[in-house]
Amino acid sequence: MNYAISIVLATAILFVPSITAEHARQDAWLSLPLAGAFGALVTYIAVRLALRFPGETVVQYTPRVLGPVIGKLVGFIYVYYYLFVAYFVQREFSELMNAAYLERTPMIVIIIVLTALAVYLLYQGLEVLCRVNTVVLWSMIGAIFLIVMFGIKEVRLEEFLPVLDNGPGPVILGAVAPGSWFGETTVILMLMPFILATDQPRMVKFNLLAVLILFLVLQMIVVAAVGQFGAEQAATKLFPTLALARHVDIPELPIFSRQDAVFMVFWVAGMLFKLTTFFYAGTLALAQWLNLKDYRPLILPLAVVITALSFHAWIDIAELKSFSGEVFPFAISFVQFFLTGLILAVAVFRGIRPQPGKGGGT
Amino acid sequence: MPKRKRRLVTRRLSEILREAQQKRNAAEDESTVSADEAVNETYHYDQLDQMPLSASLAQNIAVLKRVFVDSPGFNVREFLIAGKIPAAAAFVEGMVDTLLVSANILRPLMHYTRDEPVPQGKGLLEIVQFAGITTAAVRTRDTIGEIVRDVLEGGVVLLLDQESRALSTEVAGFQTRSIEEPVSESVVRGPREGFTESLADGLSLVQRRLKSPNLAVENHFLGRETHTQVSVLYIKGLVNPEHLAELNRRLKRISNNIDGVLESSYLEEMIADQPLSPFPQALNTERPDRVAAALLEGRIAILLENTPFALVVPFEFQALMHASEDYYQNYWFATAIRILRYVSLIIALIGPAVYVAITTFHQEMLPEALLFQVVAARQGVPFPAVIEMLLIDYAFELLREAGIRLPRPVGQAVSIIGALVIGQAAIQAGLTSPLAVIIVAITGIASFVVPAFSMAFTLRLIRFPLTILGGILGLYGVIAGVLAIVIHMAGLRTLGLPYFGGFAPQHVSDLKDSIVRFPWWAMRGRPHELSKRNQQRQTPDLKPRPEGGR
Amino acid sequence: MAGNRIARFCLFIIALLVIGGSMGGCWDKREAEDMGYVRATALNSAPSGKVLLLAQVPNPATFAGGGMAAITPGASQDAKAYRNFEAEGSTVFEAIRQLAIQAPRRLFWAQNTLIIFSEGLARQGIEGHLDFFERSVEIRRRLNHVLVTPNDPRVLLDVPAPHETVPGGRIERIIMQEQQTSRFAVVSLSAFLRMLATEGQDAYCGVVRAQKNPARPALVQQVNAPEPALTIEMSGAAAFRGTRFAGYLTERETQGLLWARNEIRGGPVTVPSPSGTGRVTLDILRGKGRIIPAIQDGRLLATVEITDVVAELVQSEAPLDLTRSEVLRTLEHALAREIEREVIAAANKSQALGADVLGVGAAFHRKLPREWREIKENWPEIFPTVEITASAEATIRRMGFTLKGITIKD
């Protein structure tokens, strides 16, 4: 559960509030429940599918479900999807670091440091990843909570009026981006075989709970951002959560002012886990797609590849941001929702069951 | 005593002695070696253990003398049991209590005056064992190897004529330190006994605390040359058998493949799960009460000869942050102290790094008044903050090391002079800023707060690369370094137990004894990952309440 | 096997650091003492149409206590506590970089808390200049106050004072006292930008002035250390129409504005005494204000409703018998009327200036979004015609330690 929350949270908190506010304006807080519901649906489908083949990953069973050729093709889409999210994360991360903290440090250095950590974590394996994650996740939520609490006095409720000024359309549009972020819980398709067999039946509950917590945290941020900056300002911020952190000021306790670098610290940790998770899923998926026994030999080459891709995929931060608002949600929603649903539907329709001897977890 | 009998004895005695002399000469001829050869000849237990005792006393003595040819203090005392049966006592002078030897072994045997005749050969050993010597522990030995081992451990080995077995008794009489308060883990409240270099004392200290037949010990002898006795202690029914089997497997792997084991750190390094890690992978302690507490949690303790430090495995990282006194003080206070320790841990780890990062990358984080102090203090300092910090930190380590190694009175002088004079002079000369000195001093003090010295050493070490990272990439560098450390630690295991056990993998009930300490009546369970078979520590309703009340 | 791999990886990292470090590393490193921490920034218009930027940089050495000054070379007692650098540029950033040719240190804006526009520049519009401050990584939006000054910033930021020697710091301290008076507006950059962005809301900000110091003695020569000739004060508010300065609000109007904006946290209100002679001063403890819009028969109405006002009676010139509750009721009534008058004064001024600083339009937008869509386009013209009324309710909770006031024998 921890897992799902942290991977989505790390990047979602970065752009989502402003993307949502851009469409829905003061109704951004209404977009999130919609997005959460969509996320819950996607999560439910993904977990159902994963539970149908508890001992295998999506790349392993798609060829059986959809036939060898299409299955391999779809499998590759998943491989690419995971790696794509990974290098998206890399770029997003380094853009913020470059913009806010390390203006002159070459972006490549920032990316390499983070990627090196991810590679190290990957060599240690999934178990260690989960352990580190547990240690850091709650401190991250704690940090966000503090940032929001520090600014709660500044939240002006009238910023949320009028409700539904421009009708429900923008609200739905605003829900698309966060909805796709919620859907990132579909990474469970790659992780299910490694979850204890005794825990597997509870995964539906766990993942939905994760979506709920995620929803609450995001809602908190959106409310704080719109309430403090006003909808118009929130929409134009490149990094609204960072802006929130920069906004903390308690005149009585000046020591708490300008402490946004501390926020950066937690956020680096969050980004690392997200990157590592998708990188892991991508590497493992590719290894399985190529029928390799061990994914480890792929780590370093793939690290180089995604680092290069993260550089060349987008020209600048403006493109990155419009991409994450207009293209990214639809592209990943396609994989998360449509493809996953399709596989599940076909599997149910054709009555395909896991291969004997492969059931159960490790 | 009738005259006739005495004459008989006299006659037999000379006869016997002559006979024995002849045999000895023969045996020595057989096994004589040149001096050069003797120097080059080495013996190992696996080889000696293959050598059975012969039925000839002379032969046995000759072999022993050959094995111990240049050994310091080796002695074979030959005598006659009841004045007629040749026998010999082998021991190392200085290792045995000679008074005990003469009173409990030589005197009763030489003055053996029972009526039934002493049989030659068969049956003699039993008579000697059961009706002869009066020491407490007596064991029968069959091979040269066993005898050599016993002799070197401070035992006396009795060799009997026409007997291919020997009797080994324990009369160790070497000087040992008396039991004192443990130096590295002193307490205000709690037992003041610490382990000493004597393994027997150590075992007894633990046994006195756990008067249970379930307390079990398994002995290993490690080291080709040192042949150090290693006692693995655990409580049957509480210990996780997998851990025990794994430990034994690792100890066996070492056994005779290592030259010597002089301190528990040898073992710690040899049984580590992650040999390259700078983090301690076995908990060392001088305190028997701590060992007893660990055993009760289902852990395994390893006690060694010749060192007061016992090892406890497996353990979690948090155990390094606990002191035994935490359990003897009020739990609110203990919790507060533990929080203090974790804060110190963080300061000791990242104090200088954060200082460097903030003063050279994130000046905005300092409130204006503080910032201006920093700037004013650094005015004219010729080094960048990173270099300045590394230099002072290095100087601090220098002083600390000098203070430890020097004789105590001198050591104190060095640290006082160093701290006062050098620090003050460096500031006066404008070489460093006072703030940097303060940071380093606080960092140093914080590292002393961490109760486990092995952990404190690790912190001191890691601090330097972190400071450099902080100087290159600011807080991003620091957090990247810290994350690398956290990842590394999360990957660590001791005997297969995750280092972050309790936190991750998370077991909420284990957190009762982590950063906080719950009162004893609330700590019902043992650590989750440790003792899978016997989770319950005590009955659930132990919370004190008024008589008859609810 | 695994260990080997880790070892190799560690080597890789170390190599990376070494290479990275030696390649020039520390890209963003800036030693704390090599920087000048700008405390206040003032913008003025230059005759050439460019912008004049004045940056006030305190000298940290003069602030360090604990005998440091003696150790620090170059610092002496009578060193000036700050320096003002001025440069001209076609844009704010141009001017900032132009400062670098005279400032010996890299100027750093994170500690900046004041953005002061001269009235002349504000009249020309400040949108372009504000953009720099909004975009800047170093500037903290909520910690910076936007101010307008009618004076030349050069004078304002060089007004001497024996205590709190840096003028920027002095202004900051005065701002922190806002709750005591409510006679001037305090608007953070964040709030200012939010007002600019909100539909139906015009921006306002605080006003800072360099004034003749009334405390200066007449015979300056005969006084050992006379009060300086000038002093700094915050007073009133500056209203903007769009991003252009529209006019000043007096202290009284400002208090009314703050009531309507729900920004009142304190301040005195004086009303005539119910006893007929003298005045009574009440200190506000708290209060809430909001604007309720309405459309009646095609007329736009806005009621500024001030509720939950709690005040303390701090002074009464004539004796009052407070044991009788109707005296208190009368006082409360008088206080409410006075507050209403203040609000109306503010409303009248803002309508006269054509700057909707009260946010009447925003209130329409929030409460009557459908109607707002129709009037939105012409709001600047409609705003002066809106009928703004005020209604206040107040209670007096405390009256100090006496019930009747000073008793004087007959």
Coordinates of N, CA and C in Angstrom, one line a residue, chain B residues 265-360:
Chain B
S265 N 35.7 -9.0 17.3 CA 35.6 -8.3 16.0 C 36.0 -9.2 14.9
Y266 N 37.0 -10.2 15.2 CA 37.4 -11.1 14.2 C 36.2 -11.9 13.7
L267 N 35.4 -12.3 14.6 CA 34.2 -13.1 14.3 C 33.2 -12.2 13.6
E268 N 33.0 -11.0 14.1 CA 32.0 -10.1 13.6 C 32.2 -9.9 12.1
E269 N 33.5 -9.8 11.7 CA 33.8 -9.6 10.3 C 33.7 -10.8 9.5
M270 N 34.0 -12.0 10.1 CA 33.9 -13.2 9.4 C 32.5 -13.7 9.2
I271 N 31.6 -13.3 10.1 CA 30.2 -13.9 9.9 C 29.3 -12.8 9.3
A272 N 29.8 -11.7 8.9 CA 28.9 -10.6 8.4 C 28.2 -11.0 7.2
D273 N 27.0 -10.5 7.0 CA 26.2 -10.8 5.8 C 26.7 -10.0 4.7
Q274 N 27.1 -8.7 5.0 CA 27.5 -7.8 3.9 C 29.0 -7.4 4.3
P275 N 29.9 -8.2 3.8 CA 31.3 -8.0 4.3 C 31.8 -6.6 4.0
L276 N 31.3 -5.9 3.0 CA 31.9 -4.6 2.6 C 31.3 -3.4 3.3
S277 N 30.3 -3.7 4.1 CA 29.6 -2.6 4.8 C 30.4 -1.9 5.9
P278 N 30.3 -0.6 6.0 CA 31.0 0.0 7.2 C 30.2 -0.1 8.4
F279 N 29.0 -0.6 8.3 CA 28.1 -0.6 9.5 C 28.3 -1.9 10.4
P280 N 28.2 -1.7 11.7 CA 28.4 -2.9 12.5 C 27.3 -4.0 12.2
Q281 N 27.8 -5.2 12.1 CA 26.8 -6.2 11.8 C 26.7 -7.3 12.9
A282 N 27.3 -7.0 14.0 CA 26.9 -7.7 15.2 C 27.0 -6.7 16.3
L283 N 26.1 -6.9 17.3 CA 26.1 -6.0 18.4 C 27.1 -6.4 19.4
N284 N 28.0 -5.6 19.8 CA 28.9 -6.0 20.8 C 28.6 -5.4 22.1
T285 N 28.8 -6.1 23.2 CA 28.4 -5.6 24.5 C 29.3 -6.2 25.6
E286 N 29.5 -5.4 26.6 CA 30.3 -5.9 27.8 C 29.4 -6.3 28.9
R287 N 28.1 -6.2 28.7 CA 27.2 -6.3 29.8 C 26.4 -7.6 29.8
P288 N 26.6 -8.4 30.8 CA 25.8 -9.7 30.9 C 24.3 -9.5 30.9
D289 N 23.9 -8.4 31.5 CA 22.4 -8.2 31.6 C 21.9 -7.9 30.2
R290 N 22.7 -7.2 29.4 CA 22.3 -6.9 28.0 C 22.2 -8.2 27.2
V291 N 23.2 -9.1 27.4 CA 23.2 -10.4 26.8 C 22.0 -11.2 27.2
A292 N 21.7 -11.2 28.5 CA 20.5 -11.9 29.0 C 19.3 -11.4 28.4
A293 N 19.1 -10.1 28.3 CA 17.9 -9.5 27.7 C 17.8 -9.9 26.2
A294 N 18.9 -9.9 25.5 CA 18.9 -10.3 24.1 C 18.5 -11.8 24.0
L295 N 19.0 -12.6 24.8 CA 18.7 -14.0 24.8 C 17.2 -14.2 25.0
L296 N 16.6 -13.4 25.9 CA 15.2 -13.5 26.2 C 14.4 -13.1 25.0
E297 N 15.0 -12.3 24.1 CA 14.2 -11.8 22.9 C 14.4 -12.9 21.8
G298 N 15.1 -13.9 22.1 CA 15.3 -14.9 21.1 C 16.5 -14.7 20.2
R299 N 17.4 -13.9 20.7 CA 18.7 -13.7 19.9 C 19.7 -14.7 20.4
I300 N 20.9 -14.6 19.7 CA 21.9 -15.5 20.0 C 23.1 -14.7 20.5
A301 N 23.8 -15.1 21.6 CA 24.9 -14.4 22.0 C 26.2 -15.3 21.8
I302 N 27.3 -14.6 21.4 CA 28.5 -15.3 21.2 C 29.5 -14.8 22.2
L303 N 30.0 -15.6 23.1 CA 31.0 -15.2 24.0 C 32.3 -15.8 23.6
L304 N 33.4 -15.1 23.8 CA 34.7 -15.6 23.4 C 35.6 -15.5 24.6
E305 N 36.6 -16.4 24.6 CA 37.7 -16.3 25.5 C 38.5 -15.0 25.2
N306 N 39.1 -14.5 26.3 CA 40.1 -13.5 26.2 C 39.6 -12.1 25.7
T307 N 38.3 -11.9 25.7 CA 37.8 -10.6 25.4 C 36.5 -10.4 26.2
P308 N 36.4 -9.2 26.8 CA 35.2 -8.9 27.5 C 34.0 -8.6 26.6
F309 N 34.2 -8.6 25.3 CA 33.1 -8.2 24.5 C 32.4 -9.4 23.9
A310 N 31.1 -9.5 24.2 CA 30.3 -10.5 23.6 C 29.6 -10.0 22.4
L311 N 29.2 -10.9 21.5 CA 28.5 -10.5 20.3 C 27.0 -10.9 20.4
V312 N 26.2 -10.1 19.9 CA 24.8 -10.5 19.9 C 24.3 -10.5 18.4
V313 N 23.8 -11.6 17.9 CA 23.2 -11.6 16.6 C 21.9 -12.4 16.7
P314 N 21.0 -12.3 15.8 CA 20.9 -11.1 14.9 C 20.4 -9.9 15.6
F315 N 20.5 -8.8 15.1 CA 20.0 -7.6 15.7 C 19.5 -6.6 14.7
E316 N 18.7 -5.6 15.1 CA 18.3 -4.6 14.2 C 19.1 -3.3 14.5
F317 N 19.0 -2.5 13.5 CA 19.7 -1.2 13.6 C 19.4 -0.5 14.9
Q318 N 18.1 -0.5 15.3 CA 17.6 0.2 16.4 C 18.3 -0.2 17.7
A319 N 18.7 -1.5 17.7 CA 19.4 -2.0 19.0 C 20.7 -1.2 19.2
L320 N 21.3 -0.7 18.2 CA 22.5 0.1 18.3 C 22.2 1.4 19.0
M321 N 21.0 1.8 19.0 CA 20.6 3.1 19.6 C 20.1 2.9 21.0
H322 N 20.0 1.7 21.4 CA 19.5 1.4 22.8 C 20.6 1.2 23.7
A323 N 20.5 1.7 24.9 CA 21.4 1.3 26.0 C 20.7 0.5 27.0
S324 N 21.4 -0.4 27.7 CA 20.7 -1.3 28.6 C 20.0 -0.5 29.7
E325 N 20.5 0.7 30.0 CA 19.9 1.5 31.0 C 18.5 2.0 30.7
D326 N 18.2 2.0 29.4 CA 16.9 2.4 28.9 C 15.8 1.6 29.6
Y327 N 16.1 0.4 29.9 CA 15.1 -0.5 30.5 C 15.1 -0.4 32.0
Y328 N 16.0 0.3 32.6 CA 16.1 0.3 34.0 C 15.6 1.7 34.5
Q329 N 15.4 2.6 33.6 CA 14.9 3.9 34.0 C 13.4 4.0 33.6
N330 N 12.8 5.0 34.2 CA 11.4 5.3 33.9 C 11.2 5.4 32.4
Y331 N 10.1 4.8 31.9 CA 10.0 4.7 30.4 C 9.8 6.0 29.7
W332 N 9.2 7.0 30.4 CA 9.0 8.3 29.8 C 10.4 8.9 29.5
F333 N 11.2 8.8 30.6 CA 12.5 9.3 30.5 C 13.3 8.6 29.4
A334 N 13.2 7.3 29.4 CA 13.9 6.4 28.4 C 13.5 6.8 27.0
T335 N 12.2 7.1 26.8 CA 11.8 7.5 25.5 C 12.4 8.8 25.1
A336 N 12.4 9.8 26.0 CA 12.9 11.1 25.7 C 14.4 10.9 25.4
I337 N 15.1 10.1 26.1 CA 16.6 9.9 25.9 C 16.8 9.3 24.5
R338 N 15.9 8.4 24.1 CA 16.0 7.7 22.8 C 15.8 8.7 21.7
I339 N 14.8 9.6 21.9 CA 14.6 10.6 20.8 C 15.9 11.5 20.7
L340 N 16.4 11.9 21.9 CA 17.6 12.6 21.9 C 18.7 11.9 21.1
R341 N 18.8 10.6 21.3 CA 19.9 9.9 20.6 C 19.7 9.9 19.1
Y342 N 18.4 9.7 18.7 CA 18.2 9.7 17.2 C 18.5 11.1 16.7
V343 N 18.2 12.1 17.4 CA 18.5 13.5 16.9 C 20.0 13.6 16.8
S344 N 20.7 13.1 17.9 CA 22.2 13.2 17.8 C 22.7 12.4 16.7
L345 N 22.1 11.2 16.4 CA 22.5 10.4 15.3 C 22.5 11.2 14.0
I346 N 21.4 11.9 13.8 CA 21.3 12.7 12.6 C 22.3 13.9 12.6
I347 N 22.5 14.5 13.7 CA 23.5 15.6 13.8 C 24.8 15.1 13.5
A348 N 25.2 13.9 14.1 CA 26.5 13.4 14.0 C 26.8 13.0 12.5
L349 N 25.7 12.6 11.8 CA 25.8 12.2 10.5 C 25.9 13.3 9.5
I350 N 25.0 14.3 9.6 CA 24.9 15.3 8.6 C 25.2 16.7 9.1
G351 N 25.5 16.8 10.3 CA 25.8 18.2 10.9 C 26.7 19.0 10.0
P352 N 27.9 18.6 9.8 CA 28.8 19.4 9.0 C 28.4 19.6 7.5
A353 N 27.8 18.5 7.0 CA 27.3 18.5 5.6 C 26.2 19.5 5.4
V354 N 25.3 19.6 6.4 CA 24.2 20.5 6.3 C 24.7 22.0 6.4
Y355 N 25.7 22.1 7.4 CA 26.3 23.5 7.5 C 26.9 23.9 6.2
V356 N 27.7 23.1 5.6 CA 28.3 23.4 4.3 C 27.2 23.7 3.3
A357 N 26.2 22.8 3.2 CA 25.2 23.0 2.2 C 24.5 24.3 2.4
I358 N 24.1 24.6 3.6 CA 23.3 25.8 3.8 C 24.1 27.0 3.6
T359 N 25.4 27.1 4.1 CA 26.1 28.3 4.0 C 26.7 28.5 2.6
T360 N 26.7 27.5 1.8 CA 27.2 27.8 0.4 C 26.2 27.6 -0.7

